[in-house]
């Protein structure tokens, strides 16, 4: 309840901060926020500022809130003073300076006298316990006060619990107003966070309309751009997709190039815009969509007995059965969970279905490794090809992360495998097999010559050369990017350059 009080105490300052707003949304929030001063005063009067963890621990209700509780506390908590006075009084009456009045949970209150002083014990003392070096007694007066204290303590626990329950019941009568406050504070909290990230991350205000197109200039992924290593900048991309002239985008490119990131980026920008948030882009014009469907990633459902491919097909079926012409669909690698021909056939048919059926002609972004799908651009007028640009450098590739028009006829899978650290012999053999497959080299049985080879015909691996894409040199590039050149002396810069050169020489050797 104290946490509730702290929250309610902030309502009035929030209302005051909204006094000058012209926003209808904020004016509505202000009008519905209720400080509830009567409830706040009741909680403040009833509860101590630092309550115990458990209600039964006692000390929950503030002094002065309830007269009977105060009286019982006076009896219970003034007991120590009464015991001290009794102890001093009995010492004077009996002449026993070591006489002690004490308490334990087994015997309650008692008077303890050491054995050398037992001859001085008055007759009205009642023996209660004999120890090795002392004896314990009680008196009618002590017994009566003990009963009063114990009774008071029990009543305090019961009365505090009763008072707390009454307070909770009173708070419950304000439940509707409290929930209204919570909803409006949640709205304000959301809007405040929207505003904060818009300023801190250079977001733009999107334009929403009821058109059939989505236009994004220099869009960025709101999460990935914040997770990149120091010194590495996110590469923005433009997006144009329209139900009238560019309904379906076939996006090809190698693994690791950024296809999935681009798809998710567009979906997040559309979602953020329709939430009322500024978006990570230079500019954005969003035609409102009724649903966003995604088929990304790969996972099976072991508990349900569903393979990865079946899960993929279930999700694809759900999309095709529920999408409308106002929807946005993101498909990532449809058909990869089965054989190449089956997967290609399914992917091709899905694109045809989305293009040819007006009721499900949704704006669609389709990332794929099936380069044959790029031929759909020549068949269907609203299908357009895009790819993730790469720069070839010898037998290496540089991922430029940029979306450009046109198809891509290379997957660069072997180069990606090399980046991942597969052994050189595996990479070399994969290149040989790929060459056979691409040249359609067949055996007499008309099978690809991917294994037939004379013993010893394997070419020796090429001499090692500087490879800026190996894992080690990739780390060197990162280290170079992280250098703070503006704050280095010429000598420090030269020393660092020599250090990097030594590392490169070691990699070559």
Short mmCIF file of C-alpha atoms in Angstrom, two decimals:
data_model
loop_
_atom_site.label_atom_id
_atom_site.label_comp_id
_atom_site.label_asym_id
_atom_site.label_seq_id
_atom_site.Cartn_x
_atom_site.Cartn_y
_atom_site.Cartn_z
CA UNK A 1 0.00 0.00 0.00
CA UNK A 2 2.92 2.35 0.59
CA UNK A 3 4.01 1.72 -3.01
CA UNK A 4 0.49 2.64 -4.12
CA UNK A 5 0.73 5.80 -2.01
CA UNK A 6 4.05 6.71 -3.64
CA UNK A 7 2.50 6.25 -7.09
CA UNK A 8 -0.60 8.31 -6.23
CA UNK A 9 1.59 11.11 -4.87
CA UNK A 10 3.02 11.54 -8.39
CA UNK A 11 -0.34 11.93 -10.09
CA UNK A 12 -0.82 15.60 -9.26
CA UNK A 13 2.63 16.69 -10.56
CA UNK A 14 1.90 14.78 -13.78
CA UNK A 15 -1.44 16.57 -14.16
CA UNK A 16 0.26 19.92 -13.64
CA UNK A 17 2.87 19.14 -16.30
CA UNK A 18 0.05 18.53 -18.79
CA UNK A 19 -1.77 21.81 -18.11
CA UNK A 20 -0.54 23.55 -21.27
CA UNK A 21 -0.73 20.62 -23.69
CA UNK A 22 -2.78 20.97 -26.85
CA UNK A 23 -2.69 17.27 -27.68
CA UNK A 24 -6.10 15.65 -27.46
CA UNK A 25 -4.51 12.38 -26.33
CA UNK A 26 -2.62 14.08 -23.51
CA UNK A 27 -5.65 16.15 -22.51
CA UNK A 28 -7.65 12.93 -22.22
CA UNK A 29 -4.95 11.40 -20.04
CA UNK A 30 -4.89 14.49 -17.83
CA UNK A 31 -8.66 14.51 -17.38
CA UNK A 32 -8.70 10.84 -16.35
CA UNK A 33 -5.83 11.00 -13.87
CA UNK A 34 -7.16 11.17 -10.30
CA UNK A 35 -4.81 12.00 -7.37
CA UNK A 36 -7.30 10.50 -4.84
CA UNK A 37 -6.25 12.73 -1.89
CA UNK A 38 -8.70 11.11 0.56
CA UNK A 39 -7.23 7.67 -0.02
CA UNK A 40 -3.68 9.02 0.15
CA UNK A 41 -4.37 10.71 3.48
CA UNK A 42 -5.91 7.53 4.88
CA UNK A 43 -2.93 5.37 3.88
CA UNK A 44 -0.46 7.96 5.12
CA UNK A 45 -2.23 8.20 8.51
CA UNK A 46 -2.54 4.43 8.93
CA UNK A 47 0.81 2.97 7.87
CA UNK A 48 4.33 3.61 9.10
CA UNK A 49 6.83 4.79 6.48
CA UNK A 50 8.98 1.65 6.73
CA UNK A 51 6.55 -1.24 7.34
CA UNK A 52 7.70 -4.78 8.26
CA UNK A 53 7.93 -7.48 5.61
CA UNK A 54 5.08 -9.51 7.15
CA UNK A 55 1.83 -8.20 8.61
CA UNK A 56 2.20 -10.47 11.65
CA UNK A 57 5.61 -8.99 12.50
CA UNK A 58 3.86 -6.05 14.15
CA UNK A 59 4.63 -2.36 13.96
CA UNK A 60 2.63 -1.86 10.76
CA UNK A 61 0.07 0.69 11.99
CA UNK A 62 1.22 4.22 12.78
CA UNK A 63 0.98 5.54 16.36
CA UNK A 64 -2.07 7.75 16.89
CA UNK A 65 -4.18 6.06 14.22
CA UNK A 66 -6.21 3.91 16.67
CA UNK A 67 -6.64 4.65 20.41
CA UNK A 68 -7.11 1.06 21.60
CA UNK A 69 -4.02 -0.05 19.70
CA UNK A 70 -2.00 2.72 21.33
CA UNK A 71 -3.23 1.61 24.81
CA UNK A 72 -2.26 -2.00 24.20
CA UNK A 73 1.15 -0.97 22.93
CA UNK A 74 1.69 1.09 26.07
CA UNK A 75 1.04 -2.01 28.17
CA UNK A 76 3.19 -4.30 26.06
CA UNK A 77 6.10 -2.04 25.27
CA UNK A 78 6.38 -0.34 28.68
CA UNK A 79 6.89 -3.78 30.27
CA UNK A 80 10.67 -3.39 30.28
CA UNK A 81 10.43 -0.25 32.37
CA UNK A 82 7.99 -1.96 34.73
CA UNK A 83 10.29 -4.97 35.08
CA UNK A 84 13.26 -2.72 35.84
CA UNK A 85 11.28 -0.86 38.49
CA UNK A 86 10.11 -4.16 40.02
CA UNK A 87 13.66 -5.51 40.06
CA UNK A 88 15.03 -2.45 41.86
CA UNK A 89 12.11 -2.51 44.31
CA UNK A 90 12.61 -6.20 45.18
CA UNK A 91 16.33 -5.74 45.65
CA UNK A 92 15.66 -3.02 48.21
CA UNK A 93 12.95 -5.02 50.01
CA UNK A 94 14.94 -8.25 50.22
CA UNK A 95 18.44 -6.87 50.53
CA UNK A 96 19.59 -9.16 47.68
CA UNK A 97 21.70 -7.00 45.30
CA UNK A 98 22.04 -9.83 42.72
CA UNK A 99 18.27 -10.44 42.47
CA UNK A 100 17.20 -10.49 38.85
CA UNK A 101 13.80 -10.29 37.13
CA UNK A 102 13.92 -11.97 33.69
CA UNK A 103 11.83 -13.74 31.02
CA UNK A 104 12.03 -16.83 28.83
CA UNK A 105 9.55 -18.48 26.51
CA UNK A 106 9.21 -21.61 28.67
CA UNK A 107 8.52 -20.14 32.11
CA UNK A 108 7.57 -16.57 31.28
CA UNK A 109 8.57 -13.88 33.83
CA UNK A 110 10.46 -14.97 36.97
CA UNK A 111 12.64 -13.73 39.86
CA UNK A 112 16.05 -15.38 40.08
CA UNK A 113 17.96 -15.59 43.38
CA UNK A 114 21.39 -17.18 43.81
CA UNK A 115 21.69 -19.97 46.40
CA UNK A 116 23.82 -18.00 48.90
CA UNK A 117 20.89 -15.54 49.19
CA UNK A 118 18.03 -18.04 49.51
CA UNK A 119 17.68 -17.32 53.24
CA UNK A 120 16.59 -13.78 52.39
CA UNK A 121 13.72 -14.85 50.09
CA UNK A 122 10.30 -13.60 51.37
CA UNK A 123 7.57 -16.11 52.13
CA UNK A 124 5.23 -14.86 49.38
CA UNK A 125 7.76 -15.88 46.69
CA UNK A 126 6.58 -19.05 44.95
CA UNK A 127 9.33 -21.44 43.86
CA UNK A 128 9.10 -22.20 40.12
CA UNK A 129 12.44 -23.77 39.09
CA UNK A 130 15.63 -24.98 40.77
CA UNK A 131 18.99 -24.55 39.05
CA UNK A 132 22.52 -25.58 40.04
CA UNK A 133 23.48 -22.17 41.37
CA UNK A 134 20.14 -20.44 41.77
CA UNK A 135 16.42 -20.78 42.17
CA UNK A 136 13.62 -19.03 40.29
CA UNK A 137 10.43 -17.68 41.83
CA UNK A 138 7.25 -15.88 40.86
CA UNK A 139 4.94 -13.58 42.76
CA UNK A 140 1.21 -12.95 42.30
CA UNK A 141 2.02 -9.41 41.16
CA UNK A 142 4.53 -10.61 38.56
CA UNK A 143 2.15 -13.31 37.29
CA UNK A 144 -0.68 -10.81 36.86
CA UNK A 145 1.48 -8.39 34.90
CA UNK A 146 2.80 -11.20 32.71
CA UNK A 147 -0.74 -12.13 31.75
CA UNK A 148 -1.52 -8.51 30.92
CA UNK A 149 1.55 -8.19 28.68
CA UNK A 150 0.98 -11.46 26.82
CA UNK A 151 -2.68 -10.66 26.34
CA UNK A 152 -1.79 -7.19 25.06
CA UNK A 153 0.73 -8.59 22.56
CA UNK A 154 -1.82 -11.03 21.18
CA UNK A 155 -4.41 -8.30 20.90
CA UNK A 156 -1.93 -6.00 19.14
CA UNK A 157 -1.25 -8.58 16.41
CA UNK A 158 -4.95 -9.26 15.92
CA UNK A 159 -5.94 -5.59 15.98
CA UNK A 160 -3.20 -4.53 13.53
CA UNK A 161 -4.28 -7.27 11.14
CA UNK A 162 -7.91 -6.16 11.44
CA UNK A 163 -7.03 -2.50 10.83
CA UNK A 164 -4.88 -3.41 7.82
CA UNK A 165 -7.71 -5.46 6.31
CA UNK A 166 -10.10 -2.55 6.79
CA UNK A 167 -7.62 -0.33 4.97
CA UNK A 168 -7.32 -2.82 2.12
CA UNK A 169 -11.08 -2.98 1.80
CA UNK A 170 -11.21 0.79 1.59
CA UNK A 171 -8.51 0.80 -1.09
CA UNK A 172 -10.53 -1.79 -3.02
CA UNK A 173 -13.42 0.67 -3.30
CA UNK A 174 -11.05 2.88 -5.34
CA UNK A 175 -10.02 0.01 -7.65
CA UNK A 176 -11.61 1.46 -10.78
CA UNK A 177 -9.97 4.86 -10.30
CA UNK A 178 -6.60 3.23 -9.54
CA UNK A 179 -6.80 1.08 -12.68
CA UNK A 180 -7.73 4.14 -14.75
CA UNK A 181 -4.68 5.92 -13.36
CA UNK A 182 -2.52 2.91 -14.21
CA UNK A 183 -3.74 2.85 -17.82
CA UNK A 184 -3.16 6.55 -18.33
CA UNK A 185 0.27 6.47 -16.69
CA UNK A 186 1.14 3.53 -18.96
CA UNK A 187 0.13 5.61 -22.00
CA UNK A 188 2.23 8.55 -20.81
CA UNK A 189 5.18 6.26 -20.02
CA UNK A 190 5.00 4.76 -23.51
CA UNK A 191 4.80 8.17 -25.18
CA UNK A 192 7.67 9.51 -23.07
CA UNK A 193 9.84 6.58 -24.16
CA UNK A 194 8.82 7.11 -27.78
CA UNK A 195 9.90 10.74 -27.51
CA UNK A 196 13.18 9.89 -25.80
CA UNK A 197 14.36 7.34 -28.35
CA UNK A 198 13.20 9.57 -31.22
CA UNK A 199 15.53 12.31 -30.01
CA UNK A 200 18.44 10.12 -28.91
CA UNK A 201 18.47 7.92 -32.03
CA UNK A 202 17.60 10.47 -34.71
CA UNK A 203 14.26 8.95 -35.71
CA UNK A 204 11.89 10.67 -38.14
CA UNK A 205 8.17 11.33 -38.00
CA UNK A 206 6.45 8.92 -40.43
CA UNK A 207 3.58 9.94 -42.66
CA UNK A 208 0.70 7.47 -42.48
CA UNK A 209 -2.03 7.29 -45.08
CA UNK A 210 -4.42 4.80 -46.66
CA UNK A 211 -2.40 4.34 -49.82
CA UNK A 212 -1.19 0.97 -51.08
CA UNK A 213 2.52 1.68 -50.83
CA UNK A 214 5.36 1.78 -48.33
CA UNK A 215 8.23 4.18 -48.98
CA UNK A 216 11.18 4.33 -46.59
CA UNK A 217 14.29 6.41 -47.12
CA UNK A 218 17.46 5.23 -45.38
CA UNK A 219 15.66 2.86 -43.04
CA UNK A 220 17.55 1.19 -40.20
CA UNK A 221 16.95 -1.73 -37.86
CA UNK A 222 16.16 -0.16 -34.45
CA UNK A 223 17.80 -2.94 -32.43
CA UNK A 224 20.76 -4.06 -34.50
CA UNK A 225 22.04 -0.53 -35.05
CA UNK A 226 22.40 -0.22 -31.26
CA UNK A 227 24.20 -3.56 -30.89
CA UNK A 228 26.93 -3.04 -33.47
CA UNK A 229 30.53 -2.98 -32.19
CA UNK A 230 32.14 0.36 -31.48
CA UNK A 231 33.09 2.18 -34.66
CA UNK A 232 30.86 0.10 -36.95
CA UNK A 233 27.93 1.94 -38.53
CA UNK A 234 24.65 0.43 -39.64
CA UNK A 235 24.14 0.60 -43.42
CA UNK A 236 20.69 2.15 -44.11
CA UNK A 237 18.51 1.01 -46.99
CA UNK A 238 15.65 2.46 -49.01
CA UNK A 239 12.41 0.55 -49.46
CA UNK A 240 9.61 0.92 -51.98
CA UNK A 241 6.81 -1.61 -52.20
CA UNK A 242 3.33 -1.05 -53.61
CA UNK A 243 0.33 -3.22 -54.34
CA UNK A 244 -0.11 -1.55 -57.73
CA UNK A 245 3.31 -1.80 -59.36
CA UNK A 246 5.80 -3.48 -57.02
CA UNK A 247 3.79 -5.89 -54.92
CA UNK A 248 6.32 -8.69 -54.49
CA UNK A 249 10.05 -8.29 -53.98
CA UNK A 250 12.28 -11.32 -54.60
CA UNK A 251 15.41 -10.66 -52.53
CA UNK A 252 18.48 -12.79 -53.23
CA UNK A 253 22.00 -12.69 -51.88
CA UNK A 254 24.45 -14.75 -49.85
CA UNK A 255 24.05 -15.80 -46.26
CA UNK A 256 25.26 -13.18 -43.77
CA UNK A 257 24.61 -10.44 -46.33
CA UNK A 258 21.66 -8.98 -44.42
CA UNK A 259 18.49 -10.25 -46.11
CA UNK A 260 16.75 -11.25 -42.88
CA UNK A 261 17.80 -8.03 -41.18
CA UNK A 262 16.32 -6.03 -44.04
CA UNK A 263 13.00 -7.89 -43.86
CA UNK A 264 12.70 -7.44 -40.11
CA UNK A 265 13.74 -3.81 -40.42
CA UNK A 266 10.85 -3.01 -42.76
CA UNK A 267 8.36 -4.85 -40.54
CA UNK A 268 9.53 -3.02 -37.42
CA UNK A 269 9.36 0.38 -39.11
CA UNK A 270 5.79 -0.28 -40.27
CA UNK A 271 4.82 -1.56 -36.83
CA UNK A 272 6.43 1.37 -35.01
CA UNK A 273 4.75 3.85 -37.33
CA UNK A 274 1.32 2.37 -36.72
CA UNK A 275 2.01 2.37 -32.96
CA UNK A 276 2.47 6.12 -33.13
CA UNK A 277 6.24 6.09 -32.73
CA UNK A 278 8.87 7.91 -34.75
CA UNK A 279 10.86 5.47 -36.90
CA UNK A 280 14.56 4.81 -37.63
CA UNK A 281 14.75 6.36 -41.09
CA UNK A 282 15.44 9.61 -42.89
CA UNK A 283 11.81 9.69 -44.03
CA UNK A 284 8.94 7.21 -44.19
CA UNK A 285 5.55 7.14 -45.88
CA UNK A 286 3.53 4.18 -44.67
CA UNK A 287 0.30 2.94 -46.19
CA UNK A 288 -1.55 1.45 -43.24
CA UNK A 289 -1.57 -2.37 -43.19
CA UNK A 290 -4.14 -4.54 -41.45
CA UNK A 291 -1.78 -7.40 -40.57
CA UNK A 292 1.93 -8.20 -40.63
CA UNK A 293 2.73 -11.85 -41.37
CA UNK A 294 6.23 -13.31 -40.99
CA UNK A 295 7.70 -16.67 -41.89
CA UNK A 296 11.28 -16.43 -40.70
CA UNK A 297 13.70 -18.70 -38.91
CA UNK A 298 13.65 -22.48 -38.68
CA UNK A 299 12.57 -24.60 -35.73
CA UNK A 300 10.84 -27.90 -35.22
CA UNK A 301 8.07 -28.79 -32.77
CA UNK A 302 9.24 -32.00 -31.14
CA UNK A 303 6.39 -32.10 -28.62
CA UNK A 304 3.85 -31.85 -31.42
CA UNK A 305 5.67 -34.31 -33.66
CA UNK A 306 6.22 -31.64 -36.32
CA UNK A 307 9.42 -31.40 -38.34
CA UNK A 308 11.04 -28.12 -39.26
CA UNK A 309 9.56 -28.31 -42.75
CA UNK A 310 6.06 -29.08 -41.46
CA UNK A 311 6.22 -26.11 -39.08
CA UNK A 312 7.32 -23.96 -42.01
CA UNK A 313 4.44 -25.18 -44.17
CA UNK A 314 1.90 -24.69 -41.35
CA UNK A 315 2.99 -21.09 -40.95
CA UNK A 316 2.94 -20.51 -44.71
CA UNK A 317 -0.57 -21.97 -44.93
CA UNK A 318 -1.73 -19.68 -42.14
CA UNK A 319 -0.39 -16.69 -44.07
CA UNK A 320 -2.01 -17.64 -47.37
CA UNK A 321 -5.34 -18.38 -45.69
CA UNK A 322 -5.52 -15.17 -43.65
CA UNK A 323 -3.67 -12.46 -45.55
CA UNK A 324 -5.55 -9.72 -47.38
CA UNK A 325 -4.58 -7.19 -50.01
CA UNK A 326 -3.93 -4.73 -47.15
CA UNK A 327 -1.42 -7.01 -45.40
CA UNK A 328 2.38 -7.03 -45.31
CA UNK A 329 4.03 -10.45 -45.70
CA UNK A 330 7.67 -11.29 -44.96
CA UNK A 331 8.87 -14.68 -46.19
CA UNK A 332 12.42 -15.84 -45.45
CA UNK A 333 13.70 -18.94 -47.23
CA UNK A 334 10.40 -20.69 -47.91
CA UNK A 335 11.00 -24.31 -48.96
CA UNK A 336 14.53 -24.75 -47.65
CA UNK A 337 13.47 -27.54 -45.29
CA UNK A 338 12.94 -30.08 -48.09
CA UNK A 339 14.63 -31.15 -51.33
CA UNK A 340 15.78 -28.45 -53.73
CA UNK A 341 13.20 -29.14 -56.43
CA UNK A 342 10.32 -29.53 -53.98
CA UNK A 343 11.30 -26.38 -52.13
CA UNK A 344 11.71 -24.37 -55.33
CA UNK A 345 8.34 -25.58 -56.62
CA UNK A 346 6.56 -24.59 -53.42
CA UNK A 347 8.26 -21.19 -53.28
CA UNK A 348 7.40 -20.51 -56.93
CA UNK A 349 3.77 -21.51 -56.42
CA UNK A 350 3.45 -19.30 -53.31
CA UNK A 351 4.67 -16.26 -55.25
CA UNK A 352 2.27 -17.02 -58.10
CA UNK A 353 -0.63 -17.38 -55.67
CA UNK A 354 0.10 -14.08 -53.95
CA UNK A 355 0.37 -12.29 -57.29
CA UNK A 356 -2.63 -13.79 -59.06
CA UNK A 357 -5.29 -13.85 -56.31
CA UNK A 358 -6.62 -10.36 -55.71
CA UNK A 359 -8.03 -11.17 -52.28
CA UNK A 360 -4.57 -12.07 -50.94
CA UNK A 361 -2.44 -9.81 -53.13
CA UNK A 362 -0.53 -8.52 -50.13
CA UNK A 363 2.68 -6.51 -50.24
CA UNK A 364 5.30 -9.26 -49.97
CA UNK A 365 9.04 -9.38 -49.37
CA UNK A 366 10.48 -12.80 -50.21
CA UNK A 367 14.11 -13.56 -49.30
CA UNK A 368 15.42 -16.69 -50.98
CA UNK A 369 18.43 -18.66 -52.18
CA UNK A 370 16.44 -20.08 -55.08
CA UNK A 371 17.88 -17.88 -57.83
CA UNK A 372 15.44 -19.44 -60.28
CA UNK A 373 12.72 -17.33 -58.64
CA UNK A 374 14.26 -14.22 -60.20
CA UNK A 375 12.72 -15.37 -63.49
CA UNK A 376 9.29 -14.51 -62.05
CA UNK A 377 10.04 -10.84 -62.73
CA UNK A 378 9.82 -11.58 -66.46
CA UNK A 379 6.47 -13.35 -66.04
CA UNK A 380 4.53 -11.27 -63.53
CA UNK A 381 4.39 -7.46 -63.77
CA UNK A 382 4.30 -6.75 -60.02
CA UNK A 383 7.26 -8.97 -59.12
CA UNK A 384 10.61 -7.18 -58.82
CA UNK A 385 14.07 -8.52 -58.12
CA UNK A 386 16.43 -7.12 -55.50
CA UNK A 387 19.69 -8.38 -54.07
CA UNK A 388 22.16 -7.57 -51.32
CA UNK A 389 25.20 -6.04 -52.99
CA UNK A 390 28.56 -7.74 -52.54
CA UNK A 391 32.06 -6.83 -53.69
CA UNK A 392 34.19 -9.66 -55.04
CA UNK A 393 37.90 -9.47 -54.26
CA UNK A 394 39.79 -12.43 -55.65
CA UNK A 395 38.15 -15.45 -54.10
CA UNK A 396 36.72 -13.33 -51.29
CA UNK A 397 33.54 -11.30 -50.98
CA UNK A 398 32.75 -8.14 -49.07
CA UNK A 399 29.15 -7.76 -47.88
CA UNK A 400 28.09 -4.18 -48.63
CA UNK A 401 24.73 -4.60 -46.81
CA UNK A 402 23.05 -2.49 -49.51
CA UNK A 403 19.80 -3.41 -51.24
CA UNK A 404 20.04 -2.90 -55.01
CA UNK A 405 17.77 -3.74 -57.92
CA UNK A 406 18.30 -6.93 -59.87
CA UNK A 407 18.78 -10.58 -59.09
CA UNK A 408 21.82 -12.37 -57.75
CA UNK A 409 22.99 -15.65 -59.28
CA UNK A 410 25.60 -16.57 -56.68
CA UNK A 411 25.07 -17.70 -53.09
CA UNK A 412 28.74 -17.37 -52.08
CA UNK A 413 28.10 -20.23 -49.69
CA UNK A 414 31.68 -21.49 -49.84
CA UNK A 415 33.05 -18.04 -49.03
CA UNK A 416 30.70 -17.81 -46.06
CA UNK A 417 31.84 -21.27 -44.93
CA UNK A 418 35.42 -20.05 -45.13
CA UNK A 419 34.55 -17.07 -42.97
CA UNK A 420 33.04 -19.46 -40.46
CA UNK A 421 36.38 -21.25 -40.14
CA UNK A 422 35.89 -24.54 -42.01
CA UNK A 423 39.23 -26.32 -42.63
CA UNK A 424 41.00 -25.28 -45.87
CA UNK A 425 40.84 -28.84 -47.24
CA UNK A 426 37.06 -28.85 -46.87
CA UNK A 427 36.79 -25.48 -48.61
CA UNK A 428 39.05 -26.59 -51.46
CA UNK A 429 37.09 -29.82 -51.98
CA UNK A 430 33.80 -27.91 -51.90
CA UNK A 431 35.08 -25.67 -54.70
CA UNK A 432 35.94 -28.72 -56.81
CA UNK A 433 32.52 -30.26 -56.26
CA UNK A 434 30.82 -26.95 -57.05
CA UNK A 435 32.77 -26.69 -60.30
CA UNK A 436 31.64 -30.19 -61.31
CA UNK A 437 28.03 -29.40 -60.52
CA UNK A 438 28.09 -26.08 -62.36
CA UNK A 439 29.77 -27.66 -65.41
CA UNK A 440 27.24 -30.48 -65.32
CA UNK A 441 30.11 -32.99 -65.28
CA UNK A 442 28.44 -36.41 -65.40
CA UNK A 443 29.50 -39.99 -64.91
CA UNK A 444 28.55 -42.67 -67.46
CA UNK A 445 25.49 -43.21 -65.30
CA UNK A 446 24.61 -39.53 -65.78
CA UNK A 447 25.36 -38.65 -62.17
CA UNK A 448 27.44 -35.60 -61.11
CA UNK A 449 31.14 -36.31 -60.77
CA UNK A 450 31.38 -34.98 -57.25
CA UNK A 451 33.39 -37.88 -55.82
CA UNK A 452 35.13 -39.66 -58.73
CA UNK A 453 38.76 -38.54 -58.85
CA UNK A 454 42.12 -40.23 -59.33
CA UNK A 455 44.18 -40.69 -56.21
CA UNK A 456 46.80 -37.99 -55.96
CA UNK A 457 45.13 -35.69 -58.46
CA UNK A 458 44.23 -33.19 -55.79
CA UNK A 459 46.06 -29.93 -56.29
CA UNK A 460 48.16 -28.68 -53.38
CA UNK A 461 46.54 -25.85 -51.49
CA UNK A 462 47.56 -22.40 -52.67
CA UNK A 463 50.20 -20.54 -50.72
CA UNK A 464 48.86 -18.64 -47.76
CA UNK A 465 48.32 -14.97 -48.50
CA UNK A 466 47.04 -11.98 -46.57
CA UNK A 467 43.35 -12.57 -45.99
CA UNK A 468 41.41 -9.65 -44.55
CA UNK A 469 38.41 -11.92 -44.17
CA UNK A 470 39.93 -14.60 -41.95
CA UNK A 471 38.93 -14.62 -38.33
CA UNK A 472 42.36 -13.42 -37.13
CA UNK A 473 42.60 -10.53 -39.59
CA UNK A 474 38.96 -9.68 -39.00
CA UNK A 475 39.95 -9.08 -35.38
CA UNK A 476 42.83 -6.89 -36.57
CA UNK A 477 40.40 -4.78 -38.59
CA UNK A 478 38.20 -4.40 -35.52
CA UNK A 479 41.25 -3.41 -33.46
CA UNK A 480 42.22 -0.84 -36.09
CA UNK A 481 38.70 0.61 -36.14
CA UNK A 482 38.74 1.02 -32.38
CA UNK A 483 41.88 3.18 -32.33
CA UNK A 484 41.36 6.71 -31.03
CA UNK A 485 43.75 8.43 -33.44
CA UNK A 486 42.79 11.94 -32.36
CA UNK A 487 44.14 11.28 -28.87
CA UNK A 488 47.33 9.42 -29.88
CA UNK A 489 50.75 10.98 -30.29
CA UNK A 490 52.66 10.31 -33.53
CA UNK A 491 54.98 7.98 -31.60
CA UNK A 492 52.05 6.03 -30.13
CA UNK A 493 50.47 5.73 -33.58
CA UNK A 494 53.75 4.45 -35.07
CA UNK A 495 54.17 1.92 -32.26
CA UNK A 496 50.60 0.68 -32.75
CA UNK A 497 51.19 0.37 -36.51
CA UNK A 498 54.29 -1.74 -35.87
CA UNK A 499 52.30 -3.93 -33.47
CA UNK A 500 49.58 -4.53 -36.07
CA UNK A 501 52.18 -5.28 -38.76
CA UNK A 502 53.78 -7.91 -36.51
CA UNK A 503 50.40 -9.57 -36.00
CA UNK A 504 49.78 -9.65 -39.77
CA UNK A 505 53.24 -11.15 -40.38
CA UNK A 506 52.50 -13.84 -37.79
CA UNK A 507 49.24 -14.71 -39.56
CA UNK A 508 51.05 -15.00 -42.89
CA UNK A 509 53.60 -17.38 -41.38
#
